[in-house]
Amino acid sequence: MRLTFLICLLATERGCGFSLRAAFRTSRDSLPSLTSAVSPRGTGMGMGANTKGGTKKKNGKVKQPSNPPYDVSASLLRLDKKYEELQLAAAKTLQKEFDSDDDLVTTEYIITARASPIVADWVPVAQLCLARTQADAHASEGAADPTLQAAVSLYCRELSHVAGMGSRLFQSVARNELQYAVESMDSFHKHVYEVVLEGKNENTKNENVMTKTEARSVLQLEVDVVDKSEIKRVYRKMSMAWHPDRFVGKDLTDEEMKEASVMYSKIKLAYETLESGIREIGKSWYESLGGRARTDFHGPVRLSPISEAKALLEASKVSSAVVGLDPEMVQGFVARSQAGV
């Protein structure tokens, strides 16, 4: 996968609480021209299409349309540039020696989309950046954050477009049938990127990191075994067989006791590695990643009309931008969604 994860800056003080990451964004050069742009069918939530040309009146005069067609591709190019500007401004704020009440808090989010039954599970499609006042940022409450909801609503046309750029399946979905969810960049990196794309165990403090392929080998599971109850059954059987207490009082050497203890630890780590990444019947595999520790994933977002969303962001003096994710990354998650794994 053509994906390079770059941590530009990590702010842990001075009230900025964000990390600048350009790992997942699609490059500006990859954005299509208007003539080759994806145009998902359907309208809704203030997304109505404008008709081309004019309407001929009885007197022979042509009435020109009041608004030109919305150019999504041009908008994405502008937003890509604005995204970089917001990141540069945030970096300058971090370099300041003293804090100021006027400093903006810049945060980044991953936006996921789904459209049942075509794409039933959540798929990461875009990256959102918000720069807002400290008061507004501190008042945010996840799914109930009006600023975050407004930003997703404002960019619904761009989000539908980049989703279609990432996977053709989204192109067949009416724009008003798409649902969106949001998650902070930090949460996405910890619970999704590292676990799914890098194959790491979520316990980053544990030096014994195991990939999912290695975990299946330890538990002697075939690749096509995805039933969570079956995985748990195998784990319990093997953990009981290798539990250190079973070997107490037996005529074993210290080396054999150590081997049993190591094997038991591997079995436990293998189960923990697989447990968060196997979909239960009727449940979202994507949402299950991270388990209870993943509290910063919110969706579906309740969309509002574009005009209302724009007015709210302007009134709150919020600067924002959205960019699409690497299409290869989007396609990878779509494939997992279709496979049910």
Tab-separated table of C-alpha atoms in Angstrom:
chain	number	residue	atom	x	y	z
A	1	MET	CA	0.000	0.000	0.000
A	2	ARG	CA	1.346	3.338	-1.010
A	3	LEU	CA	0.976	4.850	2.419
A	4	THR	CA	3.538	6.737	4.443
A	5	PHE	CA	2.678	7.752	7.955
A	6	LEU	CA	4.311	11.056	8.875
A	7	ILE	CA	3.923	12.737	12.222
A	8	CYS	CA	4.778	16.370	11.593
A	9	LEU	CA	4.188	17.764	15.047
A	10	LEU	CA	2.663	16.443	18.232
A	11	ALA	CA	1.287	19.065	20.584
A	12	THR	CA	1.039	17.968	24.178
A	13	GLU	CA	0.976	21.345	25.868
A	14	ARG	CA	0.003	24.987	25.468
A	15	GLY	CA	-3.647	24.120	24.903
A	16	CYS	CA	-3.431	22.976	21.302
A	17	GLY	CA	-3.900	19.258	21.906
A	18	PHE	CA	-3.591	18.009	18.352
A	19	SER	CA	-1.204	16.256	16.043
A	20	LEU	CA	-0.455	17.244	12.485
A	21	ARG	CA	-0.492	14.210	10.244
A	22	ALA	CA	-0.370	14.075	6.470
A	23	ALA	CA	-0.143	10.313	6.199
A	24	PHE	CA	-3.510	9.427	4.782
A	25	ARG	CA	-4.300	12.331	2.485
A	26	THR	CA	-4.531	11.909	-1.244
A	27	SER	CA	-2.141	14.172	-3.085
A	28	ARG	CA	-3.370	17.326	-4.770
A	29	ASP	CA	-2.143	16.013	-8.124
A	30	SER	CA	-4.462	13.022	-7.849
A	31	LEU	CA	-7.597	15.147	-7.724
A	32	PRO	CA	-9.532	14.760	-10.984
A	33	SER	CA	-10.543	17.565	-13.269
A	34	LEU	CA	-14.184	18.507	-13.515
A	35	THR	CA	-14.573	16.554	-16.748
A	36	SER	CA	-13.423	13.339	-15.097
A	37	ALA	CA	-14.991	13.965	-11.722
A	38	VAL	CA	-17.104	11.382	-9.966
A	39	SER	CA	-20.740	12.449	-9.855
A	40	PRO	CA	-22.689	10.249	-7.411
A	41	ARG	CA	-26.374	10.156	-8.187
A	42	GLY	CA	-29.049	11.573	-5.919
A	43	THR	CA	-29.584	14.758	-4.010
A	44	GLY	CA	-30.615	15.744	-0.543
A	45	MET	CA	-29.688	17.786	2.549
A	46	GLY	CA	-29.257	20.913	0.467
A	47	MET	CA	-27.335	19.043	-2.225
A	48	GLY	CA	-29.684	19.618	-5.141
A	49	ALA	CA	-28.124	19.746	-8.580
A	50	ASN	CA	-28.430	22.820	-10.769
A	51	THR	CA	-29.744	22.452	-14.300
A	52	LYS	CA	-27.568	23.656	-17.112
A	53	GLY	CA	-28.630	26.306	-19.574
A	54	GLY	CA	-31.534	28.706	-19.257
A	55	THR	CA	-35.315	28.596	-19.437
A	56	LYS	CA	-36.924	30.224	-22.425
A	57	LYS	CA	-39.686	32.711	-21.636
A	58	LYS	CA	-42.743	33.388	-23.765
A	59	ASN	CA	-41.260	36.659	-25.052
A	60	GLY	CA	-38.302	34.764	-26.452
A	61	LYS	CA	-35.796	35.845	-23.798
A	62	VAL	CA	-33.740	33.282	-21.966
A	63	LYS	CA	-33.710	33.341	-18.181
A	64	GLN	CA	-30.266	32.454	-16.915
A	65	PRO	CA	-29.933	30.153	-13.881
A	66	SER	CA	-29.384	32.031	-10.633
A	67	ASN	CA	-26.555	29.781	-9.448
A	68	PRO	CA	-23.873	28.016	-11.513
A	69	PRO	CA	-23.346	24.266	-11.020
A	70	TYR	CA	-21.311	23.449	-7.918
A	71	ASP	CA	-17.750	22.543	-8.896
A	72	VAL	CA	-16.751	19.872	-6.390
A	73	SER	CA	-13.320	19.290	-7.921
A	74	ALA	CA	-12.426	22.979	-7.742
A	75	SER	CA	-13.661	23.072	-4.158
A	76	LEU	CA	-11.434	20.134	-3.204
A	77	LEU	CA	-8.406	21.834	-4.725
A	78	ARG	CA	-9.094	24.970	-2.676
A	79	LEU	CA	-9.674	22.936	0.462
A	80	ASP	CA	-6.434	21.000	-0.021
A	81	LYS	CA	-4.530	24.281	-0.020
A	82	LYS	CA	-6.518	25.583	2.942
A	83	TYR	CA	-5.788	22.399	4.880
A	84	GLU	CA	-2.073	23.017	4.515
A	85	GLU	CA	-2.523	26.649	5.577
A	86	LEU	CA	-4.364	25.584	8.739
A	87	GLN	CA	-1.577	23.164	9.595
A	88	LEU	CA	1.117	25.793	9.076
A	89	ALA	CA	-0.777	28.273	11.251
A	90	ALA	CA	-1.114	25.651	13.970
A	91	ALA	CA	2.604	24.896	13.797
A	92	LYS	CA	3.394	28.581	14.299
A	93	THR	CA	1.114	28.667	17.334
A	94	LEU	CA	3.039	25.770	18.858
A	95	GLN	CA	6.307	27.628	18.402
A	96	LYS	CA	5.105	30.646	20.369
A	97	GLU	CA	6.829	31.161	23.684
A	98	PHE	CA	3.684	32.234	25.528
A	99	ASP	CA	0.056	31.209	25.262
A	100	SER	CA	-2.690	33.616	24.312
A	101	ASP	CA	-6.450	33.484	24.758
A	102	ASP	CA	-6.701	34.308	21.062
A	103	ASP	CA	-4.798	31.173	20.045
A	104	LEU	CA	-6.894	28.756	18.013
A	105	VAL	CA	-7.157	25.073	18.835
A	106	THR	CA	-6.572	22.949	15.747
A	107	THR	CA	-7.812	19.361	15.666
A	108	GLU	CA	-7.907	16.707	12.970
A	109	TYR	CA	-10.493	14.001	12.425
A	110	ILE	CA	-11.033	10.977	10.226
A	111	ILE	CA	-14.444	10.812	8.562
A	112	THR	CA	-15.896	7.413	7.700
A	113	ALA	CA	-18.821	6.649	5.405
A	114	ARG	CA	-21.246	3.789	4.880
A	115	ALA	CA	-24.294	3.081	2.710
A	116	SER	CA	-26.126	-0.128	3.529
A	117	PRO	CA	-26.422	-2.607	1.918
A	118	ILE	CA	-23.828	-1.694	-0.744
A	119	VAL	CA	-21.128	-0.704	1.768
A	120	ALA	CA	-22.562	-1.920	5.040
A	121	ASP	CA	-19.654	-1.158	7.369
A	122	TRP	CA	-17.805	2.093	8.019
A	123	VAL	CA	-15.010	2.993	5.608
A	124	PRO	CA	-12.510	5.857	6.192
A	125	VAL	CA	-12.839	8.300	3.288
A	126	ALA	CA	-11.661	11.758	4.375
A	127	GLN	CA	-9.631	13.828	6.782
A	128	LEU	CA	-11.104	16.962	8.420
A	129	CYS	CA	-9.258	19.855	10.060
A	130	LEU	CA	-10.936	22.376	12.388
A	131	ALA	CA	-9.374	25.547	13.788
A	132	ARG	CA	-11.565	27.168	16.437
A	133	THR	CA	-11.488	29.222	19.581
A	134	GLN	CA	-10.480	27.571	22.818
A	135	ALA	CA	-13.953	28.114	24.268
A	136	ASP	CA	-15.606	26.361	21.337
A	137	ALA	CA	-13.107	23.505	21.356
A	138	HIS	CA	-13.439	22.884	25.081
A	139	ALA	CA	-17.238	22.889	24.826
A	140	SER	CA	-17.225	20.134	22.205
A	141	GLU	CA	-18.758	16.826	23.254
A	142	GLY	CA	-18.111	14.189	20.642
A	143	ALA	CA	-21.220	13.264	18.687
A	144	ALA	CA	-23.107	16.198	20.224
A	145	ASP	CA	-20.452	18.691	19.087
A	146	PRO	CA	-22.456	21.138	16.914
A	147	THR	CA	-19.322	22.483	15.228
A	148	LEU	CA	-18.224	19.029	14.134
A	149	GLN	CA	-21.714	18.184	12.909
A	150	ALA	CA	-21.850	21.440	10.958
A	151	ALA	CA	-18.489	20.788	9.287
A	152	VAL	CA	-19.538	17.323	8.125
A	153	SER	CA	-22.832	18.755	6.839
A	154	LEU	CA	-21.097	21.613	5.034
A	155	TYR	CA	-18.779	19.274	3.166
A	156	CYS	CA	-21.327	16.567	2.334
A	157	ARG	CA	-20.820	17.136	-1.402
A	158	GLU	CA	-17.047	16.867	-1.103
A	159	LEU	CA	-17.322	13.808	1.145
A	160	SER	CA	-19.583	12.020	-1.320
A	161	HIS	CA	-17.142	12.905	-4.084
A	162	VAL	CA	-13.983	11.644	-2.347
A	163	ALA	CA	-15.801	8.483	-1.256
A	164	GLY	CA	-16.527	7.803	-4.921
A	165	MET	CA	-12.895	8.518	-5.787
A	166	GLY	CA	-11.841	5.918	-3.230
A	167	SER	CA	-14.256	3.198	-4.336
A	168	ARG	CA	-16.623	2.832	-7.274
A	169	LEU	CA	-19.172	1.238	-4.954
A	170	PHE	CA	-19.873	4.653	-3.443
A	171	GLN	CA	-20.540	6.072	-6.908
A	172	SER	CA	-23.747	4.048	-7.149
A	173	VAL	CA	-25.068	5.427	-3.863
A	174	ALA	CA	-27.395	8.423	-3.721
A	175	ARG	CA	-25.710	11.267	-1.888
A	176	ASN	CA	-28.460	11.530	0.708
A	177	GLU	CA	-28.166	7.803	1.457
A	178	LEU	CA	-24.602	8.124	2.732
A	179	GLN	CA	-24.020	8.161	6.474
A	180	TYR	CA	-20.931	9.603	8.144
A	181	ALA	CA	-19.099	9.108	11.414
A	182	VAL	CA	-16.164	11.027	12.887
A	183	GLU	CA	-13.184	10.140	15.058
A	184	SER	CA	-10.204	12.100	16.283
A	185	MET	CA	-6.976	11.475	14.421
A	186	ASP	CA	-5.256	10.217	17.574
A	187	SER	CA	-7.993	7.634	18.194
A	188	PHE	CA	-7.937	6.475	14.583
A	189	HIS	CA	-4.179	6.052	14.592
A	190	LYS	CA	-4.150	4.097	17.841
A	191	HIS	CA	-7.146	1.813	17.366
A	192	VAL	CA	-7.400	1.456	13.582
A	193	TYR	CA	-4.200	2.370	11.761
A	194	GLU	CA	-1.776	0.555	14.045
A	195	VAL	CA	-4.002	-2.500	14.498
A	196	VAL	CA	-5.409	-3.015	10.993
A	197	LEU	CA	-2.809	-1.507	8.679
A	198	GLU	CA	0.338	-2.174	10.705
A	199	GLY	CA	-0.871	-5.389	12.333
A	200	LYS	CA	0.166	-4.332	15.814
A	201	ASN	CA	-1.428	-5.333	19.072
A	202	GLU	CA	-3.332	-2.439	20.622
A	203	ASN	CA	-1.380	-2.601	23.861
A	204	THR	CA	1.456	-0.364	22.691
A	205	LYS	CA	3.152	-0.691	26.077
A	206	ASN	CA	3.611	-4.416	25.487
A	207	GLU	CA	6.887	-5.096	23.735
A	208	ASN	CA	5.611	-8.466	22.518
A	209	VAL	CA	3.698	-7.091	19.534
A	210	MET	CA	2.059	-9.751	17.360
A	211	THR	CA	0.541	-9.462	13.901
A	212	LYS	CA	-2.841	-11.044	13.168
A	213	THR	CA	-1.180	-13.579	10.884
A	214	GLU	CA	1.139	-14.645	13.699
A	215	ALA	CA	-1.811	-14.766	16.092
A	216	ARG	CA	-3.705	-17.172	13.843
A	217	SER	CA	-0.618	-19.358	13.608
A	218	VAL	CA	-0.276	-19.526	17.405
A	219	LEU	CA	-3.947	-20.466	17.827
A	220	GLN	CA	-3.704	-22.881	14.865
A	221	LEU	CA	-6.560	-21.132	13.066
A	222	GLU	CA	-7.214	-21.168	9.351
A	223	VAL	CA	-7.346	-17.824	7.543
A	224	ASP	CA	-11.061	-18.181	6.796
A	225	VAL	CA	-12.077	-18.660	10.443
A	226	VAL	CA	-13.864	-15.432	11.410
A	227	ASP	CA	-16.460	-16.701	13.899
A	228	LYS	CA	-15.685	-14.940	17.169
A	229	SER	CA	-17.177	-17.733	19.279
A	230	GLU	CA	-14.982	-20.315	17.511
A	231	ILE	CA	-11.871	-18.229	18.112
A	232	LYS	CA	-12.784	-17.898	21.793
A	233	ARG	CA	-13.394	-21.667	22.067
A	234	VAL	CA	-9.964	-22.454	20.609
A	235	TYR	CA	-8.330	-19.880	22.872
A	236	ARG	CA	-9.921	-21.304	26.029
A	237	LYS	CA	-8.927	-24.849	25.117
A	238	MET	CA	-5.299	-23.922	24.443
A	239	SER	CA	-4.978	-21.583	27.431
A	240	MET	CA	-6.225	-24.313	29.772
A	241	ALA	CA	-3.782	-26.796	28.272
A	242	TRP	CA	-0.825	-24.449	28.718
A	243	HIS	CA	-1.775	-22.701	31.954
A	244	PRO	CA	1.260	-22.680	34.308
A	245	ASP	CA	-0.826	-24.038	37.208
A	246	ARG	CA	-1.282	-27.342	35.362
A	247	PHE	CA	2.439	-27.990	35.540
A	248	VAL	CA	2.908	-27.307	39.258
A	249	GLY	CA	4.122	-30.424	41.064
A	250	LYS	CA	4.961	-32.244	37.864
A	251	ASP	CA	8.397	-33.588	37.100
A	252	LEU	CA	9.464	-30.826	34.711
A	253	THR	CA	12.763	-29.061	34.318
A	254	ASP	CA	13.059	-25.312	34.756
A	255	GLU	CA	13.488	-25.002	31.006
A	256	GLU	CA	10.227	-26.886	30.373
A	257	MET	CA	8.371	-24.745	32.921
A	258	LYS	CA	9.678	-21.611	31.252
A	259	GLU	CA	8.625	-22.916	27.839
A	260	ALA	CA	5.095	-23.556	29.104
A	261	SER	CA	4.889	-20.061	30.585
A	262	VAL	CA	6.081	-18.459	27.339
A	263	MET	CA	3.588	-20.477	25.306
A	264	TYR	CA	0.734	-19.451	27.599
A	265	SER	CA	1.698	-15.791	27.188
A	266	LYS	CA	1.762	-16.184	23.403
A	267	ILE	CA	-1.693	-17.766	23.390
A	268	LYS	CA	-3.095	-14.930	25.469
A	269	LEU	CA	-1.457	-12.278	23.276
A	270	ALA	CA	-2.708	-14.013	20.124
A	271	TYR	CA	-6.290	-13.932	21.351
A	272	GLU	CA	-6.031	-10.282	22.386
A	273	THR	CA	-4.622	-9.453	18.950
A	274	LEU	CA	-7.515	-11.123	17.131
A	275	GLU	CA	-10.330	-10.338	19.541
A	276	SER	CA	-10.823	-6.685	18.517
A	277	GLY	CA	-10.601	-7.351	14.797
A	278	ILE	CA	-13.226	-10.057	14.239
A	279	ARG	CA	-16.744	-8.994	13.391
A	280	GLU	CA	-19.611	-10.397	15.443
A	281	ILE	CA	-22.763	-11.283	13.530
A	282	GLY	CA	-24.922	-8.188	13.085
A	283	LYS	CA	-22.269	-5.844	14.465
A	284	SER	CA	-19.832	-3.432	12.841
A	285	TRP	CA	-16.317	-4.790	12.568
A	286	TYR	CA	-14.963	-1.259	12.204
A	287	GLU	CA	-16.691	-0.035	15.370
A	288	SER	CA	-15.496	-3.079	17.312
A	289	LEU	CA	-11.841	-2.140	16.835
A	290	GLY	CA	-10.340	-0.975	20.100
A	291	GLY	CA	-13.123	-2.390	22.234
A	292	ARG	CA	-14.281	-0.317	25.187
A	293	ALA	CA	-11.101	1.749	25.159
A	294	ARG	CA	-12.161	3.366	21.890
A	295	THR	CA	-14.516	6.101	23.078
A	296	ASP	CA	-13.858	8.788	20.472
A	297	PHE	CA	-15.726	7.245	17.535
A	298	HIS	CA	-19.105	8.911	16.914
A	299	GLY	CA	-21.706	8.197	14.288
A	300	PRO	CA	-23.827	8.382	12.368
A	301	VAL	CA	-23.620	12.183	12.323
A	302	ARG	CA	-26.941	13.973	12.014
A	303	LEU	CA	-26.669	16.136	8.905
A	304	SER	CA	-28.191	19.592	8.628
A	305	PRO	CA	-28.861	21.760	5.543
A	306	ILE	CA	-25.697	23.234	4.051
A	307	SER	CA	-26.884	26.824	4.543
A	308	GLU	CA	-27.472	26.246	8.268
A	309	ALA	CA	-24.127	24.487	8.683
A	310	LYS	CA	-22.281	27.313	6.944
A	311	ALA	CA	-24.015	29.948	9.086
A	312	LEU	CA	-23.116	28.115	12.310
A	313	LEU	CA	-19.441	27.798	11.380
A	314	GLU	CA	-19.235	31.453	10.361
A	315	ALA	CA	-20.940	32.579	13.566
A	316	SER	CA	-18.502	30.484	15.612
A	317	LYS	CA	-15.538	31.808	13.588
A	318	VAL	CA	-14.412	28.293	12.756
A	319	SER	CA	-11.960	27.647	9.933
A	320	SER	CA	-12.133	24.206	8.377
A	321	ALA	CA	-10.979	22.091	5.467
A	322	VAL	CA	-11.463	18.542	4.258
A	323	VAL	CA	-9.343	16.315	2.009
A	324	GLY	CA	-9.801	12.809	0.677
A	325	LEU	CA	-7.813	9.818	1.903
A	326	ASP	CA	-5.495	7.706	-0.207
A	327	PRO	CA	-7.784	5.708	-2.571
A	328	GLU	CA	-5.764	2.531	-1.951
A	329	MET	CA	-6.490	2.830	1.746
A	330	VAL	CA	-10.206	3.372	1.089
A	331	GLN	CA	-10.338	0.379	-1.248
A	332	GLY	CA	-8.654	-1.784	1.371
A	333	PHE	CA	-11.337	-1.050	3.943
A	334	VAL	CA	-14.103	-1.513	1.371
A	335	ALA	CA	-12.674	-4.950	0.587
A	336	ARG	CA	-12.752	-5.850	4.273
A	337	SER	CA	-16.339	-4.613	4.497
A	338	GLN	CA	-17.378	-6.765	1.539
A	339	ALA	CA	-15.564	-9.809	2.919
A	340	GLY	CA	-17.161	-9.417	6.328
A	341	VAL	CA	-13.814	-9.634	8.098
